[in-house]
Short mmCIF file of C-alpha atoms in Angstrom, two decimals:
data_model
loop_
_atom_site.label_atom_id
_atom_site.label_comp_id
_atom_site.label_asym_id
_atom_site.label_seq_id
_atom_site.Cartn_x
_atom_site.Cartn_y
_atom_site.Cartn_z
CA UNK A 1 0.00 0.00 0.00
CA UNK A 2 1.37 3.69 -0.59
CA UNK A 3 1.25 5.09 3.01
CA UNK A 4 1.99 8.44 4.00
CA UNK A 5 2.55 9.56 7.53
CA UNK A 6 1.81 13.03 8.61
CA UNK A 7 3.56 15.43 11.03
CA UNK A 8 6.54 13.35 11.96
CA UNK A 9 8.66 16.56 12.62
CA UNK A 10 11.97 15.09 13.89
CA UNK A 11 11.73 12.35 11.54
CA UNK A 12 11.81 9.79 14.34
CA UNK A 13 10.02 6.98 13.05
CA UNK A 14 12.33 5.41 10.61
CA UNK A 15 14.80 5.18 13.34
CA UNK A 16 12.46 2.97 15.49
CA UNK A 17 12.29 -0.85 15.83
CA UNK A 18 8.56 -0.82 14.62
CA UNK A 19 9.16 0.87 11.43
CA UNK A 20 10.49 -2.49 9.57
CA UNK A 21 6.72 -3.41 10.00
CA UNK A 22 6.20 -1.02 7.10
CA UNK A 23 8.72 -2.71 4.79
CA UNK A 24 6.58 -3.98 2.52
CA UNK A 25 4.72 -1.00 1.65
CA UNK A 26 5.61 2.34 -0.41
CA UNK A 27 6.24 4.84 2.31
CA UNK A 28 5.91 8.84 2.59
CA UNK A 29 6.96 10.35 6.01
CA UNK A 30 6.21 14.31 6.06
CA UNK A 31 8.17 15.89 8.43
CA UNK A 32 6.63 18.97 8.66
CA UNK A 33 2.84 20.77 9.45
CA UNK A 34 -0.09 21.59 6.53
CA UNK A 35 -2.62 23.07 8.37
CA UNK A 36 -4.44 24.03 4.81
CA UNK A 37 -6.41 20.08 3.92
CA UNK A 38 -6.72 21.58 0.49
CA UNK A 39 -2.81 22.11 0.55
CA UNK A 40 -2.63 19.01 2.45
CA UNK A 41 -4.74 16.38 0.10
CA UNK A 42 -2.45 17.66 -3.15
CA UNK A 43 0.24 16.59 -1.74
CA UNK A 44 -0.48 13.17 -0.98
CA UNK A 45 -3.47 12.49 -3.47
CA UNK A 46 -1.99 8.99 -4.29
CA UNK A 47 -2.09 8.06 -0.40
CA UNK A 48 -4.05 4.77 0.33
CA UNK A 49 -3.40 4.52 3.88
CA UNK A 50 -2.88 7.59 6.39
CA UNK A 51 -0.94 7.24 9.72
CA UNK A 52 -1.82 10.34 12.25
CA UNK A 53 0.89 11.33 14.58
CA UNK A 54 -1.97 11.71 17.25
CA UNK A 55 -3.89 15.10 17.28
CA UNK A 56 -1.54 16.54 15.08
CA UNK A 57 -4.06 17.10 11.95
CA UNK A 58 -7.47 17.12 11.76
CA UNK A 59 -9.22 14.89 9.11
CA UNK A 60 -12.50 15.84 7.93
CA UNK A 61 -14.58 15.83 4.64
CA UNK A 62 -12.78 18.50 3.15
CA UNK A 63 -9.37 16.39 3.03
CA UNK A 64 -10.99 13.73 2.20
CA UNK A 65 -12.63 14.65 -0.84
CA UNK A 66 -9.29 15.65 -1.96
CA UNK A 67 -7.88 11.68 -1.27
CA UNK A 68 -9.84 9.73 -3.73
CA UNK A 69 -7.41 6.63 -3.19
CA UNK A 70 -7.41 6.33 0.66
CA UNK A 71 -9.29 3.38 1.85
CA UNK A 72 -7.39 3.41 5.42
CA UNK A 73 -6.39 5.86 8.24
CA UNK A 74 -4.75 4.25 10.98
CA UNK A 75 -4.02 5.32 14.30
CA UNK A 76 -4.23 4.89 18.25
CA UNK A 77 -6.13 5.97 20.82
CA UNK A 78 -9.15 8.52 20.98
CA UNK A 79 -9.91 10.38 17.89
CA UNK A 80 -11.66 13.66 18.64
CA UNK A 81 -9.44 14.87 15.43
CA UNK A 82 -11.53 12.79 13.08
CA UNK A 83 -14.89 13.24 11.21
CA UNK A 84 -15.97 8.75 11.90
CA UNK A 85 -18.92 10.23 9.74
CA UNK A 86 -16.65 11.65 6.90
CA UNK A 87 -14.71 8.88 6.63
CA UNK A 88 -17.44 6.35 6.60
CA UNK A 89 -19.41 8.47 3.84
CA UNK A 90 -15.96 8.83 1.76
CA UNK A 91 -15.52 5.01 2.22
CA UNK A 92 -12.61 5.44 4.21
CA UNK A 93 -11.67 2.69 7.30
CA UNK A 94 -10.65 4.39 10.77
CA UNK A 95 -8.14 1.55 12.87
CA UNK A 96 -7.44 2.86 16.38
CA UNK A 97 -6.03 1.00 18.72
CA UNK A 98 -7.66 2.34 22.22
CA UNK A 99 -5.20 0.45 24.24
CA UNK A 100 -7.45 -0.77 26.91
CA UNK A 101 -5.40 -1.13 30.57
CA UNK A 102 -2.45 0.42 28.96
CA UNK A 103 -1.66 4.28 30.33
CA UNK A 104 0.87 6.33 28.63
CA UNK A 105 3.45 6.39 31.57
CA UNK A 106 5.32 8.30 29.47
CA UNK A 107 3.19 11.43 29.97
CA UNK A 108 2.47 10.31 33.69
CA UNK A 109 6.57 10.78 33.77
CA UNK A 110 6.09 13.84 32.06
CA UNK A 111 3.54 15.26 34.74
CA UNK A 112 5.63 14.53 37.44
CA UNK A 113 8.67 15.87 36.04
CA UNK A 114 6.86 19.29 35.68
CA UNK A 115 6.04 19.28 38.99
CA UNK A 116 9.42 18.58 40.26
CA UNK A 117 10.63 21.20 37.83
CA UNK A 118 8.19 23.87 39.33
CA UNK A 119 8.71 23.49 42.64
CA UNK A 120 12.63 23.32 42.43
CA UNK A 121 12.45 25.76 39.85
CA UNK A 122 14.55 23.80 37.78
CA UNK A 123 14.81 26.13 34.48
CA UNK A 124 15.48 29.34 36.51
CA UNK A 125 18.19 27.36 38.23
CA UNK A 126 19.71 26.46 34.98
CA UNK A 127 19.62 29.74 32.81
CA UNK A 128 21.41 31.66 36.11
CA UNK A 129 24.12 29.14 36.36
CA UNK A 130 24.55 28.73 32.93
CA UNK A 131 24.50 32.43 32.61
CA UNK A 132 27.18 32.94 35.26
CA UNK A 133 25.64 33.37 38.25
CA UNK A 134 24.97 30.87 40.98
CA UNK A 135 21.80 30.45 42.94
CA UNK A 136 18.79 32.42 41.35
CA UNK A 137 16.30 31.43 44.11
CA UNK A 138 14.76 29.52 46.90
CA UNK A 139 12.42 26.37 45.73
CA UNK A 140 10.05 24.12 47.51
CA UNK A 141 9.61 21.01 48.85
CA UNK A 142 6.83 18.46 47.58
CA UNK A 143 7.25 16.45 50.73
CA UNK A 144 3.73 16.86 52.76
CA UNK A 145 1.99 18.73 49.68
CA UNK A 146 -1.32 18.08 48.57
CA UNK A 147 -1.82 16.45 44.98
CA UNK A 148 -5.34 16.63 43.70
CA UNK A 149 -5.81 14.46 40.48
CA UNK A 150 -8.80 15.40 38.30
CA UNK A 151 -10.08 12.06 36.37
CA UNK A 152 -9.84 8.88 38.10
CA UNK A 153 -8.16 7.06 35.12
CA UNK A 154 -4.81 5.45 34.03
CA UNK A 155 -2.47 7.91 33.29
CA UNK A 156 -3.32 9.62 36.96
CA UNK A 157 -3.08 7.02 38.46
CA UNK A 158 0.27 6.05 37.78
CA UNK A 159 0.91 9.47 38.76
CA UNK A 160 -0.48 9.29 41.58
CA UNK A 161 2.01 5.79 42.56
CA UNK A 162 4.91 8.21 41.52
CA UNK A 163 3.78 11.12 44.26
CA UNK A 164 2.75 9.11 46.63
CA UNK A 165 6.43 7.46 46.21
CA UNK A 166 7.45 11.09 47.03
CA UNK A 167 5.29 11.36 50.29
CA UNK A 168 2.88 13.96 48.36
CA UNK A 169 -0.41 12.96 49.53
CA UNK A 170 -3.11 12.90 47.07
CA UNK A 171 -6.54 13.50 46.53
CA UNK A 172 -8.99 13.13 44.09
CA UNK A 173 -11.86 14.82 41.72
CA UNK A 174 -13.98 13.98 38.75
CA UNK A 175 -16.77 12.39 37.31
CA UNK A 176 -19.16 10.81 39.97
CA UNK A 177 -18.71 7.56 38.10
CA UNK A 178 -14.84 8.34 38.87
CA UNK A 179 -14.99 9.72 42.74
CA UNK A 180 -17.18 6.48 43.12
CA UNK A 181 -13.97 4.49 41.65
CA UNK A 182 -11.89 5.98 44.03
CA UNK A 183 -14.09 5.40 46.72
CA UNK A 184 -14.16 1.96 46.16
CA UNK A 185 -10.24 1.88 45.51
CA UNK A 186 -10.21 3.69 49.56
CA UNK A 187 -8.36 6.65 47.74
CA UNK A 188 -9.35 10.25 49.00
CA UNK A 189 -11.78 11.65 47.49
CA UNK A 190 -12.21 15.58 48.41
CA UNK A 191 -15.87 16.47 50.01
CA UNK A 192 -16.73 19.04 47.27
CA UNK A 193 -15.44 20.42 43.85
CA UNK A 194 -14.71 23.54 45.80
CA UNK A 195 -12.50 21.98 48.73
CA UNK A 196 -10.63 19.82 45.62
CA UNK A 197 -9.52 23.09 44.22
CA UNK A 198 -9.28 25.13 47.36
CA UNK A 199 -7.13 22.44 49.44
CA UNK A 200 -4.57 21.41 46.77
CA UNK A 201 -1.19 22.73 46.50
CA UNK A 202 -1.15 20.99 43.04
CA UNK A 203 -4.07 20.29 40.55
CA UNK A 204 -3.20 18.02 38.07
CA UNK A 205 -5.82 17.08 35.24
CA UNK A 206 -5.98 13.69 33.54
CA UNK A 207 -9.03 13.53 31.30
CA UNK A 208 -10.26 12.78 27.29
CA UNK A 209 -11.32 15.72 25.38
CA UNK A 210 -14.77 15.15 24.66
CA UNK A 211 -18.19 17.76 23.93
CA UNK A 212 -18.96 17.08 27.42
CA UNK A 213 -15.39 17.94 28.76
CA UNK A 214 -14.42 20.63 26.74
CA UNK A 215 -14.63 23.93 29.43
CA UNK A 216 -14.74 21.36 32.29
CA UNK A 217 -12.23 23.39 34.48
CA UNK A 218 -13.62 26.96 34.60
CA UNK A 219 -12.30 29.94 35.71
CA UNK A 220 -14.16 29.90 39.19
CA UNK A 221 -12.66 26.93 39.90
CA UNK A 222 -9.04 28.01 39.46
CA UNK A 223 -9.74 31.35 41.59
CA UNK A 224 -10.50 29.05 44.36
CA UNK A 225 -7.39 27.68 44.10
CA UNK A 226 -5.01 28.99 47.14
CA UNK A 227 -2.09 31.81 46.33
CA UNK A 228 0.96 29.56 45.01
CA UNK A 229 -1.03 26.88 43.60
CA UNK A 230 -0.03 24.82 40.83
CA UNK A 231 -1.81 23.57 37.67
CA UNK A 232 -0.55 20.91 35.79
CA UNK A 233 -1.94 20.28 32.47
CA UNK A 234 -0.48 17.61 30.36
CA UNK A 235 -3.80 16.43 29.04
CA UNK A 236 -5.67 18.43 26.59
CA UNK A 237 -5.59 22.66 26.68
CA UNK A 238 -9.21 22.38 25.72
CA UNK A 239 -10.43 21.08 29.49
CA UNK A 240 -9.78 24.30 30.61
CA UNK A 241 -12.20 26.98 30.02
CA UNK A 242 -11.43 29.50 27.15
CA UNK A 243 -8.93 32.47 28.85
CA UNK A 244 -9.20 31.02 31.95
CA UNK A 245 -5.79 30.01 32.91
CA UNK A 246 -4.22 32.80 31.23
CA UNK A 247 -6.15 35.51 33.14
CA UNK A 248 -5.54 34.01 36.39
CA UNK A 249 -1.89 33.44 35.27
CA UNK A 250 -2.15 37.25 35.04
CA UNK A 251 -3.13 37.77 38.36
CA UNK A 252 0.04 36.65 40.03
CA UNK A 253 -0.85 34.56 42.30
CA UNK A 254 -1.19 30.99 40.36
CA UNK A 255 1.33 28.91 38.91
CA UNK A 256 1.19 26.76 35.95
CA UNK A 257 3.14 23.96 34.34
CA UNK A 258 1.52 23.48 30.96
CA UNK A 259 2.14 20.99 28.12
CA UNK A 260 -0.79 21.75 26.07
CA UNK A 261 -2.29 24.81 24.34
CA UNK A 262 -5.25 26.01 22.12
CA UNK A 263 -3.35 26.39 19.19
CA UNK A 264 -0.61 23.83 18.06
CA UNK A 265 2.64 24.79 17.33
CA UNK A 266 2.43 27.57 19.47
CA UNK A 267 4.66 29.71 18.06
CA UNK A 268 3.18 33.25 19.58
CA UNK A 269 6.33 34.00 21.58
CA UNK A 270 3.92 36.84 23.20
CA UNK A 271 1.76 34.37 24.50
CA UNK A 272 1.36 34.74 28.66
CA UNK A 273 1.91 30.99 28.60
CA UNK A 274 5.09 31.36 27.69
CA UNK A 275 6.55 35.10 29.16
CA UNK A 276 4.85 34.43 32.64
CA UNK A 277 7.23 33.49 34.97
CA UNK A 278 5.21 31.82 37.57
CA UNK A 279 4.51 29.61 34.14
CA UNK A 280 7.03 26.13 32.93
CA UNK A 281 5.56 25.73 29.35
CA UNK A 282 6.37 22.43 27.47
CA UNK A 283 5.88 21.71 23.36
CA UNK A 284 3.11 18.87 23.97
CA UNK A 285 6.18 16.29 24.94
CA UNK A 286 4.01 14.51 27.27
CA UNK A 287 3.94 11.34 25.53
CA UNK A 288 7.33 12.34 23.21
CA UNK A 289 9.50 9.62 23.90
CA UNK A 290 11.44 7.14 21.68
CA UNK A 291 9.93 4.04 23.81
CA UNK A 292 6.30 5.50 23.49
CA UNK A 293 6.42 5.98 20.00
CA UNK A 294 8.04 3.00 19.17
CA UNK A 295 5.28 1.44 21.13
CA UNK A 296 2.17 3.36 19.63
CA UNK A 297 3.39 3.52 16.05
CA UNK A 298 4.12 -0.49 16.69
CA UNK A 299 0.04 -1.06 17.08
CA UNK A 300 -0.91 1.62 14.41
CA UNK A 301 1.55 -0.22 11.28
CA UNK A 302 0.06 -3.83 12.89
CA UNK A 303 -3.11 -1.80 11.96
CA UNK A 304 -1.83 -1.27 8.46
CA UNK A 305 -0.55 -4.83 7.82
CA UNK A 306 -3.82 -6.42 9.38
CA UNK A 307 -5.54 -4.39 6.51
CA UNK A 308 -3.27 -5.40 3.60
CA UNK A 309 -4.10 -8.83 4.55
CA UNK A 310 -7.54 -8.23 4.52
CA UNK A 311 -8.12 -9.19 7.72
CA UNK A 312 -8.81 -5.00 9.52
CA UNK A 313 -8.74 -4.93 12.99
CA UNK A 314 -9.34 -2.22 15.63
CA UNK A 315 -12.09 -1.15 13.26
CA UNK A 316 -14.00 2.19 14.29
CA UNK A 317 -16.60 2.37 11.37
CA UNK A 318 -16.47 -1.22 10.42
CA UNK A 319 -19.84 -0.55 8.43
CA UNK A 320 -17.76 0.51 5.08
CA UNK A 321 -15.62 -2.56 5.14
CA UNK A 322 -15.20 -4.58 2.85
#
């Protein structure tokens, strides 16, 4: 098959393990971002078979009109990022791997290590030293802190093994399905919404992007968050309430540690996000590691294979197949 992979912008893949699985097919990596699908479907009209690098690009009907070969897109995990109806009126397969019991401990890793990095103040530390000078400040301890996880799911809870390692103690909100999880489980679960945010020393949230999540931390709850707070968001910028962050950013008093953002690349160097300095920003490297993607991009070109075989599996729309 003549796959093309999008948005591979260190051209890691063909350096992984998992990318002899594609030997047998005519490969395409692009290494760089199209935002335009117009732009996007010229360039690869001949594709048959897509690979997304995640969230990276959006597919809907407009690319796909424009990809009158393409009988596959495969990928893993949730796919907010993709029209299912599109595809399944354009004929097109969607393979995604959802990884049941599986967290990405690569971006639980990630969380923590922002955490660690905000409280030590890590990159301050570094640009005075390497700049000449010696100490640039006085950090804190996690020790005895407060950790409240919002979403009772995988990926916080391996974060939450990794704090509690630390002696952080930790706490937890979300859905009611999810508090009664962690009920069950004998975690913590706070008494309200407004003690979750008001008693944590560090809010970390760890939940899908859906229609029904999209806003679901709002501006009132980060206000009630106490002076020297930190929010942690490795997840998905779009959880958090349009503005919200950055205006109480603005404020002074709250501290963030973000991985995520509305618009990716972010490339507006003006951005609050990234001139605060009560703010450690990160280019969505949450799940950026050569063991993660060797792993995901291992299930998605199974994906591929399992298709040239004829035998599809992880099948989203399986209606338009065969």
């Amino acid at each position: 098959m003549k796959v093309h992979i999008l948005d591979d912008w260190f051209d890691t893949l063909r350096g992984l393990p998992c990318f002899s699985k594609l030997a047998d097919h005519e490969v395409t990596v692009w290494t760089d971002h199209e935002p335009d699908p117009v732009k996007l479907a010229a360039r690869m009209r001949d594709a048959e078979a897509l690979v997304l690098f995640r969230e990276r690009t959006k597919v809907g009907a407009e690319l796909l009109a424009g990809l009158p070969n393409l009988k596959l897109i495969s990928q893993r995990s949730v796919y907010p990022h993709v029209d299912v109806t599109a595809c399944t009126a354009h004929s097109v397969l969607l393979s995604s791997n959802m990884h049941a019991g599986a967290p990405s401990y690569a971006a639980a890793e990630h969380t923590l290590a922002l955490i660690l990095a905000s409280y030590r103040q890590i990159p301050q530390q570094t640009a005075s030293i390497k700049a000449g000078h010696w100490q640039s400040g006085v950090g804190r301890t996690l020790r005895g802190r407060t950790l409240g996880l919002y979403g009772y799911g995988r990926i916080a809870g391996a974060v939450a093994e990794y704090a509690k390692a630390l002696g952080i103690n930790v706490q937890w909100w979300g859905s009611e399905a999810g508090r009664s999880r962690a009920h069950a489980a004998g975690e913590t679960v706070a008494a309200s919404r407004e003690a979750f945010f008001a008693s944590s020393d560090i809010v970390s949230v760890h939940v899908r992007l859906k229609p029904e999540t999209r806003g679901l931390i709002t501006a009132t709850d980060l206000a009630q968050m106490q002076p020297r707070a930190l929010f942690v968001n490795t997840s998905r910028s779009g959880l958090v309430e349009t503005g919200a962050l950055e205006a109480e950013v603005a404020k002074g008093q709250l501290h963030a540690a973000v991985d995520v953002f509305d618009h990716e690349p972010l490339t507006d160097t003006s951005n609050i996000l990234l001139t605060h300095p009560n703010v450690l920003a990160t280019p969505h490297i949450g799940f950026v590691t050569e063991d993660e993607f060797d792993l995901q991009f291992s299930d998605i070109f199974d994906q591929i294979n399992a298709y040239a075989t004829g035998a599809p599996i992880h099948m989203i729309n399986p209606e338009v197949y065969p």
